PDB file of C-alpha atoms (C1' of nucleotides) in Angstrom:
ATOM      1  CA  UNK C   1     -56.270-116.594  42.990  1.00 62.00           C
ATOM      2  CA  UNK C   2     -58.796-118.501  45.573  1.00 59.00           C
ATOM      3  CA  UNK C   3     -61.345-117.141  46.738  1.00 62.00           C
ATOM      4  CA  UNK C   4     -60.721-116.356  50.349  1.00 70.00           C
ATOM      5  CA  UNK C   5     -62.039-119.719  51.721  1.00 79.00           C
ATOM      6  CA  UNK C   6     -63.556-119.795  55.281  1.00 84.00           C
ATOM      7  CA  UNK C   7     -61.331-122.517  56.018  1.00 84.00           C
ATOM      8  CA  UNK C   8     -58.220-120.655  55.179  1.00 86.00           C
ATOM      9  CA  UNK C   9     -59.175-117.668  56.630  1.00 87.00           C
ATOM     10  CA  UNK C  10     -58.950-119.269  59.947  1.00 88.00           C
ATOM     11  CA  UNK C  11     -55.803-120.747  59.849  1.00 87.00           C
ATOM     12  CA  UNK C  12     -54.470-117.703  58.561  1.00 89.00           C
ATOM     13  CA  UNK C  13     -56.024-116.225  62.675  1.00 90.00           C
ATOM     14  CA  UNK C  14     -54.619-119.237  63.960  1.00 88.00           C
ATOM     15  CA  UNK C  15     -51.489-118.528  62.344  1.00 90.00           C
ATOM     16  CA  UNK C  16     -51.617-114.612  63.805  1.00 91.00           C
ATOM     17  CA  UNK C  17     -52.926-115.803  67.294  1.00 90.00           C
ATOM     18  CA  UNK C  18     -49.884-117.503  67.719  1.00 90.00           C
ATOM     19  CA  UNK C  19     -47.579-115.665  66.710  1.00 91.00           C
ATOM     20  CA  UNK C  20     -48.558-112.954  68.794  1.00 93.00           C
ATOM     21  CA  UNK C  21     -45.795-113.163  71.952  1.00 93.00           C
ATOM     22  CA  UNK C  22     -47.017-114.003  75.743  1.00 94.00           C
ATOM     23  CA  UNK C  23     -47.718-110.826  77.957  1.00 93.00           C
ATOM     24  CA  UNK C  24     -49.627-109.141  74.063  1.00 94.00           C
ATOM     25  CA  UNK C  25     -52.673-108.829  72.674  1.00 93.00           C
ATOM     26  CA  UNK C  26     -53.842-108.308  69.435  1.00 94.00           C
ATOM     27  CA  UNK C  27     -57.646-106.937  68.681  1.00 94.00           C
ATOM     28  CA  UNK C  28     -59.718-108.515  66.249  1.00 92.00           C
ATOM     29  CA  UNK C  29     -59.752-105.366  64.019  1.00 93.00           C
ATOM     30  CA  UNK C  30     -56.326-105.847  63.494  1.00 93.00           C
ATOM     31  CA  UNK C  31     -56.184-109.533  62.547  1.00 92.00           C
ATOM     32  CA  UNK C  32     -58.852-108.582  60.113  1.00 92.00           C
ATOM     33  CA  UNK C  33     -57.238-105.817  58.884  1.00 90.00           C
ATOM     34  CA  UNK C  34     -54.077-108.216  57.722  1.00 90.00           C
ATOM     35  CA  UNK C  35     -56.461-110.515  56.354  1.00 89.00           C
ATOM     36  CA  UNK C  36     -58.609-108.314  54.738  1.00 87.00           C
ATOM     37  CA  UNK C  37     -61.263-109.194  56.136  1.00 90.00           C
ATOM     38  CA  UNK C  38     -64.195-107.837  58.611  1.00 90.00           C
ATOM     39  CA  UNK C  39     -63.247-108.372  62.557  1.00 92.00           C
ATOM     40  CA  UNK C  40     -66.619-110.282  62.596  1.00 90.00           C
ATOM     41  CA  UNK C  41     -65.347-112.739  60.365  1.00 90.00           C
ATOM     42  CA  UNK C  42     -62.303-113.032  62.710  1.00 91.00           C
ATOM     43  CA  UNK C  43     -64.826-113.144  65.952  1.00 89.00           C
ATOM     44  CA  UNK C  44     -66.879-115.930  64.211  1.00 88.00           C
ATOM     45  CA  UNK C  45     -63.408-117.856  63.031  1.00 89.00           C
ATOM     46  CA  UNK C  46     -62.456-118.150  66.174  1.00 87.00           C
ATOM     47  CA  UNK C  47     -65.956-119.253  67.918  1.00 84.00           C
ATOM     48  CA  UNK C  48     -65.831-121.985  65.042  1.00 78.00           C
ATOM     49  CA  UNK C  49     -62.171-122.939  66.291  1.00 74.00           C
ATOM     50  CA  UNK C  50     -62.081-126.402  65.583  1.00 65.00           C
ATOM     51  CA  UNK C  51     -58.437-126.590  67.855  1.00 72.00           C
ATOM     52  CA  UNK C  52     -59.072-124.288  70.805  1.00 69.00           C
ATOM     53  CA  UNK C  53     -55.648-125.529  71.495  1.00 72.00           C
ATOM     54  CA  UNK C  54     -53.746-123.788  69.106  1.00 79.00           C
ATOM     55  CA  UNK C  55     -55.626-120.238  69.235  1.00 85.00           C
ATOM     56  CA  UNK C  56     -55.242-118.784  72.495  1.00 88.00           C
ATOM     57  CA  UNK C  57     -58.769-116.638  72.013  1.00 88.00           C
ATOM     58  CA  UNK C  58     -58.122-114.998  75.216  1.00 88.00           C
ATOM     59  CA  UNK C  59     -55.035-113.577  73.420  1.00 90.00           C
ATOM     60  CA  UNK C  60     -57.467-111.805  71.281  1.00 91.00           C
ATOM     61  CA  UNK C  61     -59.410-108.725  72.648  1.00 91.00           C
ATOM     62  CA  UNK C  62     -61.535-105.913  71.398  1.00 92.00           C
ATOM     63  CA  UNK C  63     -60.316-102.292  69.916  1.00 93.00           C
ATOM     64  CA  UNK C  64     -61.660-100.860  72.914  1.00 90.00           C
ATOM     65  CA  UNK C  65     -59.139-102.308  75.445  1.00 90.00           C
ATOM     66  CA  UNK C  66     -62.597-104.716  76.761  1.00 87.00           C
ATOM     67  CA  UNK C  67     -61.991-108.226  76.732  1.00 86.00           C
ATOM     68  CA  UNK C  68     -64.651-108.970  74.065  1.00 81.00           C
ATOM     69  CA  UNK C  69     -66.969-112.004  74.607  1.00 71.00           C
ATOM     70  CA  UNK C  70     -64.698-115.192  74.501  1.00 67.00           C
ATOM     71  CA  UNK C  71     -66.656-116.311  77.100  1.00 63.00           C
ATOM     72  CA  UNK C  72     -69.705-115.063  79.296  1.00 58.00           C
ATOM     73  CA  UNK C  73     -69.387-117.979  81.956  1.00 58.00           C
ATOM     74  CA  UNK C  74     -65.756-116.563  83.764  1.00 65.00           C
ATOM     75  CA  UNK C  75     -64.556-113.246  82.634  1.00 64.00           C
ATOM     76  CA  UNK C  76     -63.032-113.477  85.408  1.00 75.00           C
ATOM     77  CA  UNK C  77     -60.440-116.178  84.526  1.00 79.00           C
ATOM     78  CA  UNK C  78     -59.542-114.494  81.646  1.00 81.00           C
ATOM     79  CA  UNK C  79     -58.363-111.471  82.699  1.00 85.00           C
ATOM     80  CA  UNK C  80     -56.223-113.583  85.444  1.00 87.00           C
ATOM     81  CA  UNK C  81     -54.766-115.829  82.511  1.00 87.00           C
ATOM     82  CA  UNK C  82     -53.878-112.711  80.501  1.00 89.00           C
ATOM     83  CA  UNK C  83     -52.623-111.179  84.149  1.00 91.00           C
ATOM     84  CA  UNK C  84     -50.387-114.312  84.473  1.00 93.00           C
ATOM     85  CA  UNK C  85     -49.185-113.888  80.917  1.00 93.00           C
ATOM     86  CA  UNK C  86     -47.782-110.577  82.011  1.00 93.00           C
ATOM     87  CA  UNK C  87     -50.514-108.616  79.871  1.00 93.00           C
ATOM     88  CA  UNK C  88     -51.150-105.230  81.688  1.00 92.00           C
ATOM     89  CA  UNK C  89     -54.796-104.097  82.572  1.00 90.00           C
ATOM     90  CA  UNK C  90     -56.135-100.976  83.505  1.00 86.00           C
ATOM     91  CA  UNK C  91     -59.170-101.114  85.007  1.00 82.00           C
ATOM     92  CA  UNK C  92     -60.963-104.087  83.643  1.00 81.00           C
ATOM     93  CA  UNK C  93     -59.401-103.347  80.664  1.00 88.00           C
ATOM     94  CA  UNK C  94     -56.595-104.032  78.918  1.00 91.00           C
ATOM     95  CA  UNK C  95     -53.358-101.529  79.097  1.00 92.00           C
ATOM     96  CA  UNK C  96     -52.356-100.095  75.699  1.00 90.00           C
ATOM     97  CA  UNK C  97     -49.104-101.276  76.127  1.00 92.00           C
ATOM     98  CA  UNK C  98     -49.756-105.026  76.328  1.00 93.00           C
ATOM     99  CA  UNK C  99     -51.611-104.392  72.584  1.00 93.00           C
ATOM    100  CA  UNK C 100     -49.527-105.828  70.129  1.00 94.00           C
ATOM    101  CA  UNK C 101     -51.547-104.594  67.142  1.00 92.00           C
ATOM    102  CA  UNK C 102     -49.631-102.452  65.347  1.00 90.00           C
ATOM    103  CA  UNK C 103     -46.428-104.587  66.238  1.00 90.00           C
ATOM    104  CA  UNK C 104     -47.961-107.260  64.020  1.00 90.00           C
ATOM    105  CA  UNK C 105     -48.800-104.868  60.824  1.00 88.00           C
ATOM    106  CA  UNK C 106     -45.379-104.060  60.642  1.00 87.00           C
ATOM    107  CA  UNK C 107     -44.015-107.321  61.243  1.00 85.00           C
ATOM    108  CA  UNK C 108     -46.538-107.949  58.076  1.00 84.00           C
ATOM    109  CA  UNK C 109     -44.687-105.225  56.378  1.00 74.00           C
ATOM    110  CA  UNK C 110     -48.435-103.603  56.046  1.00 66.00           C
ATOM    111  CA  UNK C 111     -47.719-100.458  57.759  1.00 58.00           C
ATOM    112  CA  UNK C 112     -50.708 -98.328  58.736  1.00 58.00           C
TER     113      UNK C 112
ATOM    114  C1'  DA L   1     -67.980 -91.200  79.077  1.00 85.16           C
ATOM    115  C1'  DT L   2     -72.025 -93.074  77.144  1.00 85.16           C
ATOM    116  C1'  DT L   3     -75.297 -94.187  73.424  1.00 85.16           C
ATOM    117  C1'  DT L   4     -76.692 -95.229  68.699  1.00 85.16           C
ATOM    118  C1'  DG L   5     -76.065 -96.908  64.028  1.00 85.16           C
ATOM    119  C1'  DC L   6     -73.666 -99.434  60.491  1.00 85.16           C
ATOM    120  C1'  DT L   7     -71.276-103.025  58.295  1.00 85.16           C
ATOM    121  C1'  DC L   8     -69.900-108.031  56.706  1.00 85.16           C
ATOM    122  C1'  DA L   9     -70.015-112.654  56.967  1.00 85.16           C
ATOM    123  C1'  DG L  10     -71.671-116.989  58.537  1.00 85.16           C
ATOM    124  C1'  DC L  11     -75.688-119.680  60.103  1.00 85.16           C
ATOM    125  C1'  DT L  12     -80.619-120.851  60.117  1.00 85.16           C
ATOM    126  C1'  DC L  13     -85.326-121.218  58.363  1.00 85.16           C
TER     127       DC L  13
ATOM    128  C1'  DG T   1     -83.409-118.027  48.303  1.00 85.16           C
ATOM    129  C1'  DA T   2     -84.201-114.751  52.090  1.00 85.16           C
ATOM    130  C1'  DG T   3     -83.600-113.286  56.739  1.00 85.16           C
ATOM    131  C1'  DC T   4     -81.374-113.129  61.314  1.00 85.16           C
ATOM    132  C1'  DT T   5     -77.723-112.882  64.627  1.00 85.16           C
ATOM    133  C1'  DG T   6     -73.454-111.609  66.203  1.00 85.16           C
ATOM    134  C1'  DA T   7     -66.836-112.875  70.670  1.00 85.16           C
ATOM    135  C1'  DG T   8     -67.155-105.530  66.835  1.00 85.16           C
ATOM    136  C1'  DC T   9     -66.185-100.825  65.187  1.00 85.16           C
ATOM    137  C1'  DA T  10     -66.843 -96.182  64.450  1.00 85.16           C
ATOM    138  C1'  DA T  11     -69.104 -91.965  64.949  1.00 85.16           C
ATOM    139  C1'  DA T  12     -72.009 -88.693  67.358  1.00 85.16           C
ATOM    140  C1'  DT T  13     -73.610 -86.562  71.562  1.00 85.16           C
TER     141       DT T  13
END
DNA sequence: ATTTGCTCAGCTC
DNA sequence: GAGCTGAGCAAAT
């Protein structure tokens, strides 16, 4: 088998990103996890994104509920986009119930 | 709830 | 070839 190239490893987030459903969010642990790879890896992927288009990074969040970095220059328009998609927060943070995580092991048939 | 340390991979010198 | 930084995570206090 191929090694796990860099370049495949981020379609394979680009892939996940997507196919993560409006009003969820998925935490770079988990996209790593799927992948097998570190959430850094996924983090960096992602700040490489050569079609910003296609990966909705502010459809990606931390573990911790926090937003993660995406970017320093309006936090505050994320949190409204993810508002608009429907995504529940909870104090600057983001509501368990919008995390679609462990939706997407399963779907993976990975179970955890 | 807050703070500290560790890990993994890519990027730079 | 070696070292550094980082869009994080986990554990300990």
């Amino acid at each position: 088998m191929k090694e796990t190239s860099w370049n495949d490893i981020k379609e394979a987030i680009y892939m996940l990103v997507q196919l993560v459903p409006i009003g969820k969010v998925v935490s770079y642990s988990a996209i790593a996890k799927v992948l097998g790879i570190s959430p850094r890896t996924v983090a960096r992927a992602l700040v490489q994104n050569p079609m910003p288009i296609i990966v909705p990074c502010h459809r990606v969040i931390m573990k911790n509920r926090n937003l993660g970095g995406y970017t320093p220059r309006n936090p505050q328009f994320k949190r409204k986009l993810l508002e608009i998609e429907g995504v529940a927060f909870e104090n600057s943070k983001v509501s368990r119930t919008s995390i679609y995580d462990k939706e997407l092991w399963h779907k993976l048939d990975l179970s955890l």
